[in-house]
mmCIF file with all atom_site columns, C-alpha atoms and ligand atoms in Angstrom:
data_model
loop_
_atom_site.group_PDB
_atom_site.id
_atom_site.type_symbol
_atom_site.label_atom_id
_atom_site.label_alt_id
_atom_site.label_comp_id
_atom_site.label_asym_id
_atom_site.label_entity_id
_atom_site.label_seq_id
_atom_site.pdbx_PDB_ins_code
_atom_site.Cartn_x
_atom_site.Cartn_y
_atom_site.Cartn_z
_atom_site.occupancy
_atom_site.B_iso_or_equiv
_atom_site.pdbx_formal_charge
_atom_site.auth_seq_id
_atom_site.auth_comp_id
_atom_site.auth_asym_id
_atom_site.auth_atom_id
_atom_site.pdbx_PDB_model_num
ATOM   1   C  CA  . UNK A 1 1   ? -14.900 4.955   25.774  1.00 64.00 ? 1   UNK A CA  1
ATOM   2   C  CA  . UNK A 1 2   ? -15.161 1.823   23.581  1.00 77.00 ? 2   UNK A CA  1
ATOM   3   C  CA  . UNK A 1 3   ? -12.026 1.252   21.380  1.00 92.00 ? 3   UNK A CA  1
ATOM   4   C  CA  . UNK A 1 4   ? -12.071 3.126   17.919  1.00 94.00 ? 4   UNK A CA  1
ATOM   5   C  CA  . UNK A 1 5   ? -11.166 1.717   14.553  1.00 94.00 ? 5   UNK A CA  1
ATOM   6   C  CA  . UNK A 1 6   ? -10.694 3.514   12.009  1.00 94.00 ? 6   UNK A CA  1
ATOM   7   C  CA  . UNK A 1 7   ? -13.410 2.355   8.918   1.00 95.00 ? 7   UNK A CA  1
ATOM   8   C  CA  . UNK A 1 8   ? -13.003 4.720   5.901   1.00 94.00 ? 8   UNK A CA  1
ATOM   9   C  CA  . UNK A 1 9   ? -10.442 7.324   4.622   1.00 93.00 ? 9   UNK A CA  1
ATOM   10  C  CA  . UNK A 1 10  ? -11.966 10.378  2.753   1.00 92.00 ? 10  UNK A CA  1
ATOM   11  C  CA  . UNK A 1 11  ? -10.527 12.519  0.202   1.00 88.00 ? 11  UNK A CA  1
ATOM   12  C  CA  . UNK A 1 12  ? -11.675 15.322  1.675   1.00 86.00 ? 12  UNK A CA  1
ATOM   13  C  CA  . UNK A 1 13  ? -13.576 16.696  4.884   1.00 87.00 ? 13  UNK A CA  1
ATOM   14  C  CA  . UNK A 1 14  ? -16.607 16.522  3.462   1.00 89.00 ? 14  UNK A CA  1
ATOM   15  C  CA  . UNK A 1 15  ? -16.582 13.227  1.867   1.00 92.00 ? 15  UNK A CA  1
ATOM   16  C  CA  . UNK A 1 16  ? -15.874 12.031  5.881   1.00 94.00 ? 16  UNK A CA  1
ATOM   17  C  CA  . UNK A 1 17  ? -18.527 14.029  7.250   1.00 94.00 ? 17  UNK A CA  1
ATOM   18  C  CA  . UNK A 1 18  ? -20.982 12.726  4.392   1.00 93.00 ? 18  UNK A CA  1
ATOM   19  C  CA  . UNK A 1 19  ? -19.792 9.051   5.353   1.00 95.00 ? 19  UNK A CA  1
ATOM   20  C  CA  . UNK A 1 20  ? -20.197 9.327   9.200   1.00 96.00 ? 20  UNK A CA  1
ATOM   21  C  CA  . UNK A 1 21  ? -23.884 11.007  8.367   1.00 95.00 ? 21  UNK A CA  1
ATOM   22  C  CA  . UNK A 1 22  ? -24.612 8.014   6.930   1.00 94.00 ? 22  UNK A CA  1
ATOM   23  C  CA  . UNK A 1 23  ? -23.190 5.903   9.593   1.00 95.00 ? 23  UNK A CA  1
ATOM   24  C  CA  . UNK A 1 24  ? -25.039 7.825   12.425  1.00 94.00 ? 24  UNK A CA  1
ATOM   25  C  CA  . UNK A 1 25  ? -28.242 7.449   10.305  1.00 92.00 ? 25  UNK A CA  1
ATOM   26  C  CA  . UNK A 1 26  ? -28.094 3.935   10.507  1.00 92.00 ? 26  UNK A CA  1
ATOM   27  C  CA  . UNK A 1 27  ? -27.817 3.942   14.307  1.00 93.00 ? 27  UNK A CA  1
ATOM   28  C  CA  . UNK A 1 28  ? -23.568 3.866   14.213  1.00 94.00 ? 28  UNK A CA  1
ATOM   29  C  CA  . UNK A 1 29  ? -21.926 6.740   16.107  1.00 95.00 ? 29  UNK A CA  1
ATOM   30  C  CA  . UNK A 1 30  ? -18.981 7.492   14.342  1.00 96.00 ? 30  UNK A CA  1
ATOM   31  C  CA  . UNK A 1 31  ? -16.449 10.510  14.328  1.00 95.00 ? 31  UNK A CA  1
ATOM   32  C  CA  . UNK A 1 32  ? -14.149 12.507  12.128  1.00 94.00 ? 32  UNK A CA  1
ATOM   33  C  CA  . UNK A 1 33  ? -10.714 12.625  12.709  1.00 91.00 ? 33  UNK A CA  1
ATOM   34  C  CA  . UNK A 1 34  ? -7.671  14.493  10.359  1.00 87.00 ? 34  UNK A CA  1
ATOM   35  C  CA  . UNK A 1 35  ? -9.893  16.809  9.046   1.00 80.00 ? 35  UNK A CA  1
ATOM   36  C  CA  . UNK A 1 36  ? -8.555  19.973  10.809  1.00 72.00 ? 36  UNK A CA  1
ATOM   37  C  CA  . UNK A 1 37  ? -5.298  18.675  9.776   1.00 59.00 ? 37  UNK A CA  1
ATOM   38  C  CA  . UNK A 1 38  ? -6.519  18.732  6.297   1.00 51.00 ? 38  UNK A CA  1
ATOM   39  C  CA  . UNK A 1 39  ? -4.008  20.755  3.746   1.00 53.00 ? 39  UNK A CA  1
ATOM   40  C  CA  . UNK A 1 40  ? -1.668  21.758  6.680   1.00 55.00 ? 40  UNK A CA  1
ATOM   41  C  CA  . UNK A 1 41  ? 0.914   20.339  5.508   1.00 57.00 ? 41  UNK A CA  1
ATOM   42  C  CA  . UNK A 1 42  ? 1.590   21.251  2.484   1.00 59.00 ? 42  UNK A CA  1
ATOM   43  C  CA  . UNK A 1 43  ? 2.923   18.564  0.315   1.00 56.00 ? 43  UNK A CA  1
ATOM   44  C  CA  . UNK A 1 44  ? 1.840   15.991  2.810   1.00 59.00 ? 44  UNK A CA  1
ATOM   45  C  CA  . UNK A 1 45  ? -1.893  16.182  3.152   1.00 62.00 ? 45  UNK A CA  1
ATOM   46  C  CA  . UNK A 1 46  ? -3.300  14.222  5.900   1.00 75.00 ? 46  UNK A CA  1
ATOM   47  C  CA  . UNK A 1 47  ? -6.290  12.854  5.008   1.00 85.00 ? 47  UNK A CA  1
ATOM   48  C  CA  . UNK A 1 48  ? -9.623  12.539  7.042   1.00 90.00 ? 48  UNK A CA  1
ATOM   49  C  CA  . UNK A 1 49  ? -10.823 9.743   8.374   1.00 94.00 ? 49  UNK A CA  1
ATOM   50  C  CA  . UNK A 1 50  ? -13.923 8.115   9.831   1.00 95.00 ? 50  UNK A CA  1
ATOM   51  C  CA  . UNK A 1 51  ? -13.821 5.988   12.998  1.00 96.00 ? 51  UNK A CA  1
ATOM   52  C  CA  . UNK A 1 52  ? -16.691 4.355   14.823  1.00 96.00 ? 52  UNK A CA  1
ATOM   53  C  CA  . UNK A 1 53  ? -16.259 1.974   17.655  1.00 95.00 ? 53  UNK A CA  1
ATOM   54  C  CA  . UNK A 1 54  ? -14.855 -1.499  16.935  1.00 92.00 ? 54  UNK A CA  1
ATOM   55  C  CA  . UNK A 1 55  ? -17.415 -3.482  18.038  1.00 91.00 ? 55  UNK A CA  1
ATOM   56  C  CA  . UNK A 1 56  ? -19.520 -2.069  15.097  1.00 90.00 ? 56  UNK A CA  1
ATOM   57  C  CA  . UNK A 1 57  ? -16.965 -2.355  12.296  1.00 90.00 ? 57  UNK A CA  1
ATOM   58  C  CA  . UNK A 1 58  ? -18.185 -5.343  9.856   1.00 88.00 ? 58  UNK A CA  1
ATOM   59  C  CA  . UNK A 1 59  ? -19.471 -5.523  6.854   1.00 89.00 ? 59  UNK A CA  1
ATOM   60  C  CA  . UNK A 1 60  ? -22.786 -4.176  7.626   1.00 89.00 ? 60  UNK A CA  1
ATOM   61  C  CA  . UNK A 1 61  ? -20.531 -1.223  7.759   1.00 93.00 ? 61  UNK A CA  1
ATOM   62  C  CA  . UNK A 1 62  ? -18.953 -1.644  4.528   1.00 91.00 ? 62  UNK A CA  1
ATOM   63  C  CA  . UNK A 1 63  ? -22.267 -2.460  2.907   1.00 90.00 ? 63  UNK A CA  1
ATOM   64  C  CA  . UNK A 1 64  ? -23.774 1.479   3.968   1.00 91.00 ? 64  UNK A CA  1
ATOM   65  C  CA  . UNK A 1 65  ? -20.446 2.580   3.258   1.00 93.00 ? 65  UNK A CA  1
ATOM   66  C  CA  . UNK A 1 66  ? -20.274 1.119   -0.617  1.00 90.00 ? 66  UNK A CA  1
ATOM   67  C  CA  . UNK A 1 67  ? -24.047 1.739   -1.184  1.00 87.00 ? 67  UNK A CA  1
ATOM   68  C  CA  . UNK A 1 68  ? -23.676 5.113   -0.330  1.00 88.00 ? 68  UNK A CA  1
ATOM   69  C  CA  . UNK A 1 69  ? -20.520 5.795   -2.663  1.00 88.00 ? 69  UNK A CA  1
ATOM   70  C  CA  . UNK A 1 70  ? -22.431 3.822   -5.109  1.00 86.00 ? 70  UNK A CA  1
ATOM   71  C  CA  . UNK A 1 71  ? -25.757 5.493   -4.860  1.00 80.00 ? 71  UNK A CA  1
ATOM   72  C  CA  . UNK A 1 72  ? -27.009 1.546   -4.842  1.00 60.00 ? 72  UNK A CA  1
ATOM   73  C  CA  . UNK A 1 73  ? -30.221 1.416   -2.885  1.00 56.00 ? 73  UNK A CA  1
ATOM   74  C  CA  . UNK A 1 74  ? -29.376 -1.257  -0.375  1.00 51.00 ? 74  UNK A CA  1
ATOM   75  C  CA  . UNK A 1 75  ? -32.064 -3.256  -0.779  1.00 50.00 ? 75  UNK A CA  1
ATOM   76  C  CA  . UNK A 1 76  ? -32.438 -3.957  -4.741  1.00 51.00 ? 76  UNK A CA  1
ATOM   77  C  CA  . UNK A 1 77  ? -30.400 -7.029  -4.774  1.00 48.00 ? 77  UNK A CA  1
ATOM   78  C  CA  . UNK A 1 78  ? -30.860 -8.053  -1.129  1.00 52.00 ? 78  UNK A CA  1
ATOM   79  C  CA  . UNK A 1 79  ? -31.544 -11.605 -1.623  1.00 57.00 ? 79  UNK A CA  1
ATOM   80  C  CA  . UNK A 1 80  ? -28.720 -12.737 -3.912  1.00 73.00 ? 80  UNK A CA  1
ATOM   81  C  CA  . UNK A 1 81  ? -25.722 -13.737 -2.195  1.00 83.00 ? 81  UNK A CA  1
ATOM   82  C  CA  . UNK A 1 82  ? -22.650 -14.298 -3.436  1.00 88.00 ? 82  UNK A CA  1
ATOM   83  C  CA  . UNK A 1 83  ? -19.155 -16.206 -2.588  1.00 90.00 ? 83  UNK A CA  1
ATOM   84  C  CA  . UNK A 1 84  ? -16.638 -13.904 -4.171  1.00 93.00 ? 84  UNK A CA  1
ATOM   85  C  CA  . UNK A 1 85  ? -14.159 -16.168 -6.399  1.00 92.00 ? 85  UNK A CA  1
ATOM   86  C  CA  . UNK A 1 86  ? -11.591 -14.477 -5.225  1.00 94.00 ? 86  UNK A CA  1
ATOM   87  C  CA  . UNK A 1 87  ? -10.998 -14.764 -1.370  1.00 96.00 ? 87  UNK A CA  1
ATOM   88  C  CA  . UNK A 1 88  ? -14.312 -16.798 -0.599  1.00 94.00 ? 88  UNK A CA  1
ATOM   89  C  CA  . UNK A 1 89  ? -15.939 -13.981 1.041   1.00 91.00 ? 89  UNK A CA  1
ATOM   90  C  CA  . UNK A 1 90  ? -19.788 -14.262 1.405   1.00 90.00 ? 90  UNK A CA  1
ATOM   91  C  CA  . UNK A 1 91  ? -21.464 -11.241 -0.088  1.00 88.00 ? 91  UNK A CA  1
ATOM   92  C  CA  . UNK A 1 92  ? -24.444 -9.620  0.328   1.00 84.00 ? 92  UNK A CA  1
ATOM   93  C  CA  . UNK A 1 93  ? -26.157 -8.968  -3.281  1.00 81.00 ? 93  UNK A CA  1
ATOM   94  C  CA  . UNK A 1 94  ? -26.382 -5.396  -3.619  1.00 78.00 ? 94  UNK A CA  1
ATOM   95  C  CA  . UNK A 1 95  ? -22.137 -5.222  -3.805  1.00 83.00 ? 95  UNK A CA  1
ATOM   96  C  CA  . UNK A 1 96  ? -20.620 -5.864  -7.459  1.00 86.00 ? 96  UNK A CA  1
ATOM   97  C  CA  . UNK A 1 97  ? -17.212 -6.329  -6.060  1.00 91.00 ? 97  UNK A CA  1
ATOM   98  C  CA  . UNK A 1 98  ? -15.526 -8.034  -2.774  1.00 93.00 ? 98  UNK A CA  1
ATOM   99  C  CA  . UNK A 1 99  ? -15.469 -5.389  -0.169  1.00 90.00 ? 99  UNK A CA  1
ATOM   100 C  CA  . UNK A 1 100 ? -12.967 -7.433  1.185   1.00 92.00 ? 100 UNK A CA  1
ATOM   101 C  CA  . UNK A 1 101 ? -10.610 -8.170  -1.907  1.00 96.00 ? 101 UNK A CA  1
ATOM   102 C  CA  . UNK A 1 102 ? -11.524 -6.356  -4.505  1.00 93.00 ? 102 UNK A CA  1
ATOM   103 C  CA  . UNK A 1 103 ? -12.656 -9.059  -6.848  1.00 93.00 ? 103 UNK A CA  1
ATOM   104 C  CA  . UNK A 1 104 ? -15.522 -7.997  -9.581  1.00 91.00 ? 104 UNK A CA  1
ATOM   105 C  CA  . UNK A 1 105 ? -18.595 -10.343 -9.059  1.00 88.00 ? 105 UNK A CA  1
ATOM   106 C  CA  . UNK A 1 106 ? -18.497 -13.165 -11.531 1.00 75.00 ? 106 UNK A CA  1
HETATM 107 ZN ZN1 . ZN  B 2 .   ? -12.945 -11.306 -2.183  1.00 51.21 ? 201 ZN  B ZN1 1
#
């Protein structure tokens, strides 16, 4: 088994299974974890997660992952990279803020 890395935490079952759909679409293999555990305990939920292996954790990963919560078609801004101002990350155009830092696109 490749080592796992956790990638995303839902905030709720089905958000994870929606997120590792779109994972495993793109060719990623990715599992579920936490979300039997889900409500169990009472005033501590445990939240769900989505882990793939760690050799495919990047920020192609991130990109599917944002577009998807975003409902941004991945391609519309493909060509316009950015350098976020924030942290220096380099950016693929379709994201309006730093995956990495959080910083809105300038
Ligand atoms: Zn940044």
């Amino acid at each position: 088994m490749p080592r796992m890395k956790p990638i995303f935490t839902a905030k709720h079952p089905a958000e994870a299974h929606l997120i590792r759909g779109v994972l495993e679409s793109a060719g990623i293999p990715a599992e579920v974890r936490g979300d039997q555990l889900y409500g169990a305990f009472g005033e501590l939920p445990v939240l769900p997660t989505v882990w793939i292996a760690a050799a495919d954790a990047g920020a192609e990963v991130q990109r599917l992952i944002a577009d998807f919560l975003n409902g941004t078609p991945a391609h519309r801004h493909q060509h316009e990279r950015w350098v976020c101002a924030g942290c220096g990350e380099h950016l693929e155009g379709q994201f309006t803020d730093c995956w990495n830092c959080g910083t809105t696109r300038s």
